[in-house]
């Protein structure tokens, strides 16, 4: 599984998407992404998933430090990315929004993020430029 830490053009905000499913995660915000198919690199998977889910083309950069074991077979990683073309739209999510460092920290503290994604918050906050 690969998630995208997608930065805006100013480097001050990151893109979050609100999950529509499953029931236990619905309404919570995540770094958008999805599962790599057989023969696909995680970079290719991330570009395909955000094109399908959000209608944007992204450039994919290096991996964030933390990795999360979702199950015995499934590891969740995150890669830095930036928008090359398109405006993100919620095609499969309930909503999308851009958030700055302060807002991201508050959302995490208040439990609005999917649990796995909370591990990346310190690195995201450190990397985001102050607005
Ligand atoms: O998006 P999808 O339904 O394919 O994700 C499968 C699982 O991966 C979710 O149920 C969730 O446990 C996990 N996930 C996550 N954080 C993300 C993306 C997916 O924890 N940013």
CSV table of N, CA and C and ligand atoms in Angstrom, one decimal:
chain,number,residue,atom,x,y,z
A,1,UNK,N,0.9,-1.2,0.0
A,1,UNK,CA,0.0,0.0,0.0
A,1,UNK,C,0.9,1.2,0.0
A,2,UNK,N,0.5,2.2,-0.8
A,2,UNK,CA,1.3,3.4,-0.9
A,2,UNK,C,0.4,4.6,-0.7
A,3,UNK,N,0.8,5.5,0.1
A,3,UNK,CA,0.0,6.7,0.3
A,3,UNK,C,0.9,7.9,-0.1
A,4,UNK,N,0.2,9.0,-0.5
A,4,UNK,CA,0.9,10.2,-1.0
A,4,UNK,C,0.9,11.3,0.0
A,5,UNK,N,2.0,11.9,0.3
A,5,UNK,CA,2.1,13.1,1.1
A,5,UNK,C,2.2,14.2,0.0
A,6,UNK,N,1.1,14.6,-0.5
A,6,UNK,CA,1.1,15.5,-1.7
A,6,UNK,C,1.1,17.0,-1.3
A,7,UNK,N,2.2,17.7,-1.6
A,7,UNK,CA,2.4,19.1,-1.3
A,7,UNK,C,1.7,20.0,-2.3
A,8,UNK,N,1.3,21.1,-1.8
A,8,UNK,CA,0.8,22.2,-2.8
A,8,UNK,C,2.0,22.9,-3.4
A,9,UNK,N,1.7,23.8,-4.3
A,9,UNK,CA,2.8,24.4,-5.0
A,9,UNK,C,3.7,25.3,-4.1
A,10,UNK,N,3.1,25.8,-3.0
A,10,UNK,CA,3.8,26.7,-2.1
A,10,UNK,C,4.6,25.9,-1.0
A,11,UNK,N,4.3,24.6,-0.9
A,11,UNK,CA,5.0,23.8,0.1
A,11,UNK,C,4.5,24.1,1.5
A,12,UNK,N,3.3,24.8,1.6
A,12,UNK,CA,2.8,25.1,3.0
A,12,UNK,C,1.7,24.1,3.4
A,13,UNK,N,1.1,23.4,2.4
A,13,UNK,CA,0.0,22.6,2.8
A,13,UNK,C,0.1,21.2,2.1
A,14,UNK,N,-0.7,20.3,2.7
A,14,UNK,CA,-0.7,18.9,2.3
A,14,UNK,C,-2.1,18.5,2.0
A,15,UNK,N,-2.3,17.5,1.1
A,15,UNK,CA,-3.7,17.1,0.7
A,15,UNK,C,-4.2,16.0,1.5
A,16,UNK,N,-5.3,16.2,2.1
A,16,UNK,CA,-6.0,15.1,2.9
A,16,UNK,C,-7.3,14.8,2.2
A,17,UNK,N,-7.7,13.5,2.3
A,17,UNK,CA,-9.0,13.0,1.7
A,17,UNK,C,-9.8,12.3,2.8
A,18,UNK,N,-11.1,12.5,2.8
A,18,UNK,CA,-11.9,11.9,3.9
A,18,UNK,C,-12.5,10.6,3.3
A,19,UNK,N,-12.2,9.5,4.0
A,19,UNK,CA,-12.6,8.2,3.6
A,19,UNK,C,-14.1,8.0,3.6
A,20,UNK,N,-14.6,7.3,2.6
A,20,UNK,CA,-16.1,7.0,2.6
A,20,UNK,C,-16.3,5.5,3.1
A,21,UNK,N,-15.3,4.7,3.2
A,21,UNK,CA,-15.4,3.3,3.6
A,21,UNK,C,-14.1,2.8,4.1
A,22,UNK,N,-14.0,1.7,4.8
A,22,UNK,CA,-15.1,0.9,5.4
A,22,UNK,C,-15.7,1.7,6.5
A,23,UNK,N,-16.8,1.1,7.1
A,23,UNK,CA,-17.5,1.9,8.1
A,23,UNK,C,-16.6,2.4,9.3
A,24,UNK,N,-15.7,1.6,9.7
A,24,UNK,CA,-14.9,2.0,10.8
A,24,UNK,C,-13.9,3.1,10.5
A,25,UNK,N,-13.6,3.4,9.2
A,25,UNK,CA,-12.7,4.5,8.8
A,25,UNK,C,-13.5,5.6,8.2
A,26,UNK,N,-14.8,5.4,7.9
A,26,UNK,CA,-15.5,6.4,7.1
A,26,UNK,C,-15.6,7.7,8.0
A,27,UNK,N,-15.3,8.8,7.3
A,27,UNK,CA,-15.3,10.1,8.0
A,27,UNK,C,-14.0,10.6,8.4
A,28,UNK,N,-13.0,9.6,8.5
A,28,UNK,CA,-11.6,10.0,8.9
A,28,UNK,C,-10.8,10.4,7.7
A,29,UNK,N,-9.8,11.3,7.9
A,29,UNK,CA,-9.0,11.8,6.9
A,29,UNK,C,-7.7,11.0,6.7
A,30,UNK,N,-7.3,10.9,5.4
A,30,UNK,CA,-6.1,10.1,5.1
A,30,UNK,C,-5.2,10.8,4.1
A,31,UNK,N,-4.0,10.3,4.0
A,31,UNK,CA,-3.1,10.6,2.8
A,31,UNK,C,-3.6,9.7,1.7
A,32,UNK,N,-4.1,10.2,0.6
A,32,UNK,CA,-4.7,9.4,-0.4
A,32,UNK,C,-3.7,8.4,-1.0
A,33,UNK,N,-4.2,7.3,-1.5
A,33,UNK,CA,-3.3,6.3,-2.2
A,33,UNK,C,-4.0,5.0,-2.4
A,34,UNK,N,-3.2,3.9,-2.4
A,34,UNK,CA,-3.9,2.6,-2.7
A,34,UNK,C,-2.9,1.5,-2.8
A,35,UNK,N,-3.3,0.4,-3.3
A,35,UNK,CA,-2.5,-0.8,-3.3
A,35,UNK,C,-1.8,-1.0,-4.7
A,36,UNK,N,-0.6,-1.3,-4.7
A,36,UNK,CA,0.2,-1.6,-5.9
A,36,UNK,C,-0.3,-2.9,-6.5
A,37,UNK,N,-0.5,-2.9,-7.8
A,37,UNK,CA,-0.9,-4.1,-8.5
A,37,UNK,C,0.4,-4.9,-8.8
A,38,UNK,N,0.2,-6.2,-9.2
A,38,UNK,CA,1.4,-7.0,-9.5
A,38,UNK,C,2.2,-6.4,-10.7
A,39,UNK,N,3.5,-6.3,-10.5
A,39,UNK,CA,4.3,-5.7,-11.5
A,39,UNK,C,4.4,-4.2,-11.5
A,40,UNK,N,3.8,-3.6,-10.6
A,40,UNK,CA,3.8,-2.1,-10.6
A,40,UNK,C,4.7,-1.7,-9.4
A,41,UNK,N,5.4,-0.6,-9.7
A,41,UNK,CA,6.2,0.0,-8.6
A,41,UNK,C,5.3,0.8,-7.7
A,42,UNK,N,5.8,1.1,-6.5
A,42,UNK,CA,4.9,1.9,-5.6
A,42,UNK,C,4.7,3.3,-6.2
A,43,UNK,N,5.7,3.8,-6.9
A,43,UNK,CA,5.6,5.1,-7.6
A,43,UNK,C,4.5,5.1,-8.6
A,44,UNK,N,4.5,4.1,-9.5
A,44,UNK,CA,3.5,3.9,-10.5
A,44,UNK,C,2.1,3.7,-9.9
A,45,UNK,N,2.0,3.0,-8.8
A,45,UNK,CA,0.8,2.7,-8.1
A,45,UNK,C,0.2,4.0,-7.5
A,46,UNK,N,1.1,4.8,-6.9
A,46,UNK,CA,0.6,6.1,-6.4
A,46,UNK,C,0.0,7.0,-7.5
A,47,UNK,N,0.8,7.1,-8.6
A,47,UNK,CA,0.3,8.0,-9.7
A,47,UNK,C,-1.0,7.5,-10.2
A,48,UNK,N,-1.2,6.2,-10.4
A,48,UNK,CA,-2.4,5.6,-10.9
A,48,UNK,C,-3.6,5.9,-9.9
A,49,UNK,N,-3.3,5.6,-8.6
A,49,UNK,CA,-4.4,5.7,-7.6
A,49,UNK,C,-4.9,7.2,-7.5
A,50,UNK,N,-4.0,8.1,-7.5
A,50,UNK,CA,-4.5,9.5,-7.3
A,50,UNK,C,-5.1,10.0,-8.6
A,51,UNK,N,-4.7,9.5,-9.7
A,51,UNK,CA,-5.4,9.9,-11.0
A,51,UNK,C,-6.8,9.4,-11.0
A,52,UNK,N,-7.0,8.1,-10.5
A,52,UNK,CA,-8.3,7.5,-10.5
A,52,UNK,C,-9.2,8.2,-9.4
A,53,UNK,N,-8.6,8.4,-8.2
A,53,UNK,CA,-9.4,8.8,-7.1
A,53,UNK,C,-9.6,10.3,-7.0
A,54,UNK,N,-8.6,11.1,-7.5
A,54,UNK,CA,-8.7,12.5,-7.3
A,54,UNK,C,-8.6,13.3,-8.6
A,55,UNK,N,-8.3,12.6,-9.7
A,55,UNK,CA,-8.2,13.3,-11.0
A,55,UNK,C,-7.0,14.2,-11.1
A,56,UNK,N,-5.9,13.9,-10.4
A,56,UNK,CA,-4.7,14.7,-10.6
A,56,UNK,C,-3.5,13.8,-11.0
A,57,UNK,N,-2.5,14.5,-11.7
A,57,UNK,CA,-1.3,13.9,-12.0
A,57,UNK,C,-0.2,14.4,-11.0
A,58,UNK,N,0.5,13.4,-10.4
A,58,UNK,CA,1.5,13.9,-9.5
A,58,UNK,C,2.9,13.4,-9.8
A,59,UNK,N,3.9,14.2,-9.4
A,59,UNK,CA,5.3,13.7,-9.5
A,59,UNK,C,5.6,13.1,-8.1
A,60,UNK,N,6.2,11.9,-8.1
A,60,UNK,CA,6.5,11.2,-6.9
A,60,UNK,C,7.9,11.3,-6.5
A,61,UNK,N,8.2,11.6,-5.2
A,61,UNK,CA,9.5,11.8,-4.7
A,61,UNK,C,9.8,10.7,-3.7
A,62,UNK,N,10.8,11.0,-2.8
A,62,UNK,CA,11.3,9.9,-1.9
A,62,UNK,C,10.3,9.5,-0.8
A,63,UNK,N,10.6,8.4,-0.2
A,63,UNK,CA,9.7,7.8,0.8
A,63,UNK,C,9.8,8.5,2.2
A,64,UNK,N,8.7,8.6,2.9
A,64,UNK,CA,8.8,9.1,4.3
A,64,UNK,C,9.5,8.1,5.2
A,65,UNK,N,9.9,8.5,6.3
A,65,UNK,CA,10.7,7.6,7.2
A,65,UNK,C,10.0,6.3,7.7
A,66,UNK,N,8.7,6.5,8.2
A,66,UNK,CA,8.0,5.5,8.8
A,66,UNK,C,7.3,4.5,7.8
A,67,UNK,N,7.3,3.2,8.2
A,67,UNK,CA,6.5,2.3,7.5
A,67,UNK,C,5.5,1.6,8.5
A,68,UNK,N,4.3,1.3,8.0
A,68,UNK,CA,3.3,0.8,9.0
A,68,UNK,C,2.9,-0.6,8.5
A,69,UNK,N,3.0,-1.6,9.3
A,69,UNK,CA,2.5,-3.0,9.0
A,69,UNK,C,1.0,-3.0,9.2
A,70,UNK,N,0.2,-3.2,8.1
A,70,UNK,CA,-1.2,-3.2,8.2
A,70,UNK,C,-1.7,-4.6,8.5
A,71,UNK,N,-0.9,-5.6,8.0
A,71,UNK,CA,-1.2,-7.0,8.3
A,71,UNK,C,0.1,-7.8,8.0
A,72,UNK,N,0.0,-9.1,8.0
A,72,UNK,CA,1.2,-9.9,7.7
A,72,UNK,C,1.7,-9.7,6.3
A,73,UNK,N,0.8,-9.4,5.4
A,73,UNK,CA,1.2,-9.3,4.0
A,73,UNK,C,1.3,-7.8,3.5
A,74,UNK,N,0.7,-6.9,4.3
A,74,UNK,CA,0.5,-5.6,3.7
A,74,UNK,C,1.2,-4.5,4.5
A,75,UNK,N,2.1,-3.8,3.9
A,75,UNK,CA,2.9,-2.7,4.5
A,75,UNK,C,2.4,-1.4,3.8
A,76,UNK,N,2.2,-0.4,4.7
A,76,UNK,CA,1.8,0.9,4.2
A,76,UNK,C,3.0,1.8,4.2
A,77,UNK,N,3.4,2.3,3.1
A,77,UNK,CA,4.5,3.3,3.0
A,77,UNK,C,3.9,4.6,2.5
A,78,UNK,N,4.6,5.7,2.7
A,78,UNK,CA,4.2,7.0,2.1
A,78,UNK,C,5.3,7.6,1.3
A,79,UNK,N,5.0,8.3,0.2
A,79,UNK,CA,6.0,9.0,-0.6
A,79,UNK,C,5.6,10.4,-0.7
A,80,UNK,N,6.6,11.3,-0.7
A,80,UNK,CA,6.3,12.7,-1.0
A,80,UNK,C,5.9,12.8,-2.5
A,81,UNK,N,5.0,13.8,-2.7
A,81,UNK,CA,4.6,14.0,-4.1
A,81,UNK,C,4.2,15.4,-4.3
A,82,UNK,N,4.0,15.9,-5.5
A,82,UNK,CA,3.5,17.2,-5.8
A,82,UNK,C,2.6,17.2,-7.0
A,83,UNK,N,1.7,18.1,-7.1
A,83,UNK,CA,0.7,18.1,-8.2
A,83,UNK,C,1.4,18.7,-9.4
A,84,UNK,N,1.3,17.9,-10.5
A,84,UNK,CA,1.8,18.4,-11.8
A,84,UNK,C,0.7,19.0,-12.6
A,85,UNK,N,-0.5,18.3,-12.6
A,85,UNK,CA,-1.7,18.8,-13.3
A,85,UNK,C,-2.9,18.4,-12.7
A,86,UNK,N,-3.9,19.3,-12.8
A,86,UNK,CA,-5.3,19.0,-12.3
A,86,UNK,C,-5.6,19.6,-10.9
A,87,UNK,N,-6.9,19.6,-10.6
A,87,UNK,CA,-7.3,20.1,-9.3
A,87,UNK,C,-7.9,18.9,-8.6
A,88,UNK,N,-7.5,18.6,-7.4
A,88,UNK,CA,-8.0,17.4,-6.7
A,88,UNK,C,-9.5,17.5,-6.5
A,89,UNK,N,-10.2,16.4,-6.8
A,89,UNK,CA,-11.6,16.3,-6.6
A,89,UNK,C,-11.9,15.0,-5.9
A,90,UNK,N,-12.9,15.0,-5.0
A,90,UNK,CA,-13.3,13.7,-4.3
A,90,UNK,C,-14.2,12.9,-5.2
A,91,UNK,N,-13.6,11.9,-5.9
A,91,UNK,CA,-14.3,11.0,-6.8
A,91,UNK,C,-14.8,9.8,-6.0
A,92,UNK,N,-13.9,9.3,-5.1
A,92,UNK,CA,-14.2,8.1,-4.3
A,92,UNK,C,-14.2,8.4,-2.8
A,93,UNK,N,-13.7,9.6,-2.4
A,93,UNK,CA,-13.8,10.0,-1.0
A,93,UNK,C,-15.0,10.9,-0.8
A,94,UNK,N,-15.2,11.3,0.5
A,94,UNK,CA,-16.3,12.2,0.8
A,94,UNK,C,-15.9,13.6,0.6
A,95,UNK,N,-14.6,13.9,0.7
A,95,UNK,CA,-14.2,15.3,0.5
A,95,UNK,C,-12.7,15.3,0.5
A,96,UNK,N,-12.1,16.4,0.0
A,96,UNK,CA,-10.7,16.6,0.0
A,96,UNK,C,-10.4,18.0,0.6
A,97,UNK,N,-9.3,18.2,1.2
A,97,UNK,CA,-8.9,19.5,1.7
A,97,UNK,C,-7.4,19.6,1.8
A,98,UNK,N,-6.9,20.9,1.7
A,98,UNK,CA,-5.5,21.2,1.9
A,98,UNK,C,-5.3,21.7,3.3
A,99,UNK,N,-4.4,21.1,4.0
A,99,UNK,CA,-4.1,21.6,5.4
A,99,UNK,C,-2.7,22.0,5.6
A,100,UNK,N,-2.5,23.0,6.5
A,100,UNK,CA,-1.2,23.4,6.9
A,100,UNK,C,-0.7,22.6,8.1
A,101,UNK,N,0.5,22.9,8.6
A,101,UNK,CA,1.1,22.2,9.7
A,101,UNK,C,0.3,22.2,10.9
A,102,UNK,N,-0.2,23.4,11.3
A,102,UNK,CA,-0.9,23.6,12.5
A,102,UNK,C,-2.2,22.8,12.5
A,103,UNK,N,-2.9,23.0,11.4
A,103,UNK,CA,-4.2,22.3,11.3
A,103,UNK,C,-4.1,20.8,11.3
A,104,UNK,N,-3.0,20.3,10.6
A,104,UNK,CA,-2.7,18.9,10.6
A,104,UNK,C,-2.5,18.3,12.0
A,105,UNK,N,-1.7,19.0,12.8
A,105,UNK,CA,-1.4,18.6,14.2
A,105,UNK,C,-2.7,18.6,15.0
A,106,UNK,N,-3.5,19.6,14.8
A,106,UNK,CA,-4.8,19.6,15.6
A,106,UNK,C,-5.7,18.5,15.2
A,107,UNK,N,-5.8,18.2,13.9
A,107,UNK,CA,-6.7,17.1,13.4
A,107,UNK,C,-6.2,15.8,14.0
A,108,UNK,N,-4.9,15.6,14.0
A,108,UNK,CA,-4.3,14.4,14.5
A,108,UNK,C,-4.6,14.2,16.0
A,109,UNK,N,-4.3,15.3,16.8
A,109,UNK,CA,-4.6,15.2,18.2
A,109,UNK,C,-6.1,14.9,18.5
A,110,UNK,N,-6.9,15.4,17.7
A,110,UNK,CA,-8.4,15.3,18.0
A,110,UNK,C,-9.0,14.0,17.4
A,111,UNK,N,-8.1,13.2,16.7
A,111,UNK,CA,-8.5,11.9,16.3
A,111,UNK,C,-9.3,11.9,14.9
A,112,UNK,N,-9.0,12.9,14.1
A,112,UNK,CA,-9.7,13.0,12.8
A,112,UNK,C,-8.9,12.3,11.7
A,113,UNK,N,-7.7,11.8,12.0
A,113,UNK,CA,-7.0,11.0,10.9
A,113,UNK,C,-7.2,9.5,11.1
A,114,UNK,N,-7.0,8.8,10.0
A,114,UNK,CA,-7.1,7.3,10.1
A,114,UNK,C,-5.8,7.0,11.0
A,115,UNK,N,-6.0,6.0,11.9
A,115,UNK,CA,-5.0,5.7,12.9
A,115,UNK,C,-3.6,5.5,12.3
A,116,UNK,N,-3.5,4.7,11.2
A,116,UNK,CA,-2.1,4.4,10.7
A,116,UNK,C,-1.4,5.7,10.2
A,117,UNK,N,-2.1,6.7,9.7
A,117,UNK,CA,-1.4,7.8,9.1
A,117,UNK,C,-0.9,8.8,10.2
A,118,UNK,N,-1.3,8.6,11.4
A,118,UNK,CA,-0.8,9.5,12.5
A,118,UNK,C,0.8,9.4,12.6
A,119,UNK,N,1.4,8.3,12.2
A,119,UNK,CA,2.8,8.1,12.4
A,119,UNK,C,3.6,9.1,11.6
A,120,UNK,N,3.0,9.6,10.5
A,120,UNK,CA,3.7,10.5,9.6
A,120,UNK,C,3.6,12.0,10.0
A,121,UNK,N,2.7,12.2,10.9
A,121,UNK,CA,2.4,13.7,11.2
A,121,UNK,C,3.7,14.4,11.7
A,122,UNK,N,4.5,13.9,12.6
A,122,UNK,CA,5.7,14.7,12.9
A,122,UNK,C,6.6,15.1,11.7
A,123,UNK,N,6.8,14.1,10.8
A,123,UNK,CA,7.6,14.4,9.7
A,123,UNK,C,6.9,15.4,8.7
A,124,UNK,N,5.6,15.2,8.6
A,124,UNK,CA,4.9,16.1,7.7
A,124,UNK,C,5.0,17.6,8.2
A,125,UNK,N,4.7,17.7,9.5
A,125,UNK,CA,4.7,19.0,10.2
A,125,UNK,C,6.1,19.7,10.1
A,126,UNK,N,7.1,18.8,10.2
A,126,UNK,CA,8.5,19.4,10.2
A,126,UNK,C,8.9,19.9,8.8
A,127,UNK,N,8.3,19.2,7.8
A,127,UNK,CA,8.6,19.5,6.4
A,127,UNK,C,7.8,20.7,5.8
A,128,UNK,N,6.6,20.8,6.3
A,128,UNK,CA,5.7,21.9,5.7
A,128,UNK,C,6.3,23.2,6.1
A,129,UNK,N,6.3,24.1,5.1
A,129,UNK,CA,6.7,25.5,5.3
A,129,UNK,C,5.6,26.2,6.1
A,130,UNK,N,6.0,27.2,7.0
A,130,UNK,CA,5.0,27.9,7.7
A,130,UNK,C,4.2,28.7,6.7
A,131,UNK,N,2.9,28.9,6.9
A,131,UNK,CA,2.0,29.6,6.0
A,131,UNK,C,2.4,31.1,6.0
B,1,LIG,O1,-7.9,2.7,0.3
B,1,LIG,P1,-8.0,1.2,0.5
B,1,LIG,O2,-9.4,0.9,0.9
B,1,LIG,O3,-7.5,0.4,-0.6
B,1,LIG,O4,-7.1,1.0,1.8
B,1,LIG,C1,-7.0,-0.3,2.4
B,1,LIG,C2,-6.6,-0.2,3.9
B,1,LIG,O5,-5.3,0.5,4.0
B,1,LIG,C3,-7.6,0.7,4.7
B,1,LIG,O6,-8.6,-0.1,5.2
B,1,LIG,C4,-6.7,1.2,5.8
B,1,LIG,O7,-6.6,0.3,6.8
B,1,LIG,C5,-5.3,1.3,5.1
B,1,LIG,N1,-4.9,2.7,4.8
B,1,LIG,C6,-4.4,3.6,5.7
B,1,LIG,N2,-4.0,4.8,5.4
B,1,LIG,C7,-4.0,5.3,4.1
B,1,LIG,C8,-4.5,4.4,3.1
B,1,LIG,C9,-4.9,3.1,3.5
B,1,LIG,O8,-4.4,3.2,6.9
B,1,LIG,N3,-3.6,6.5,3.9
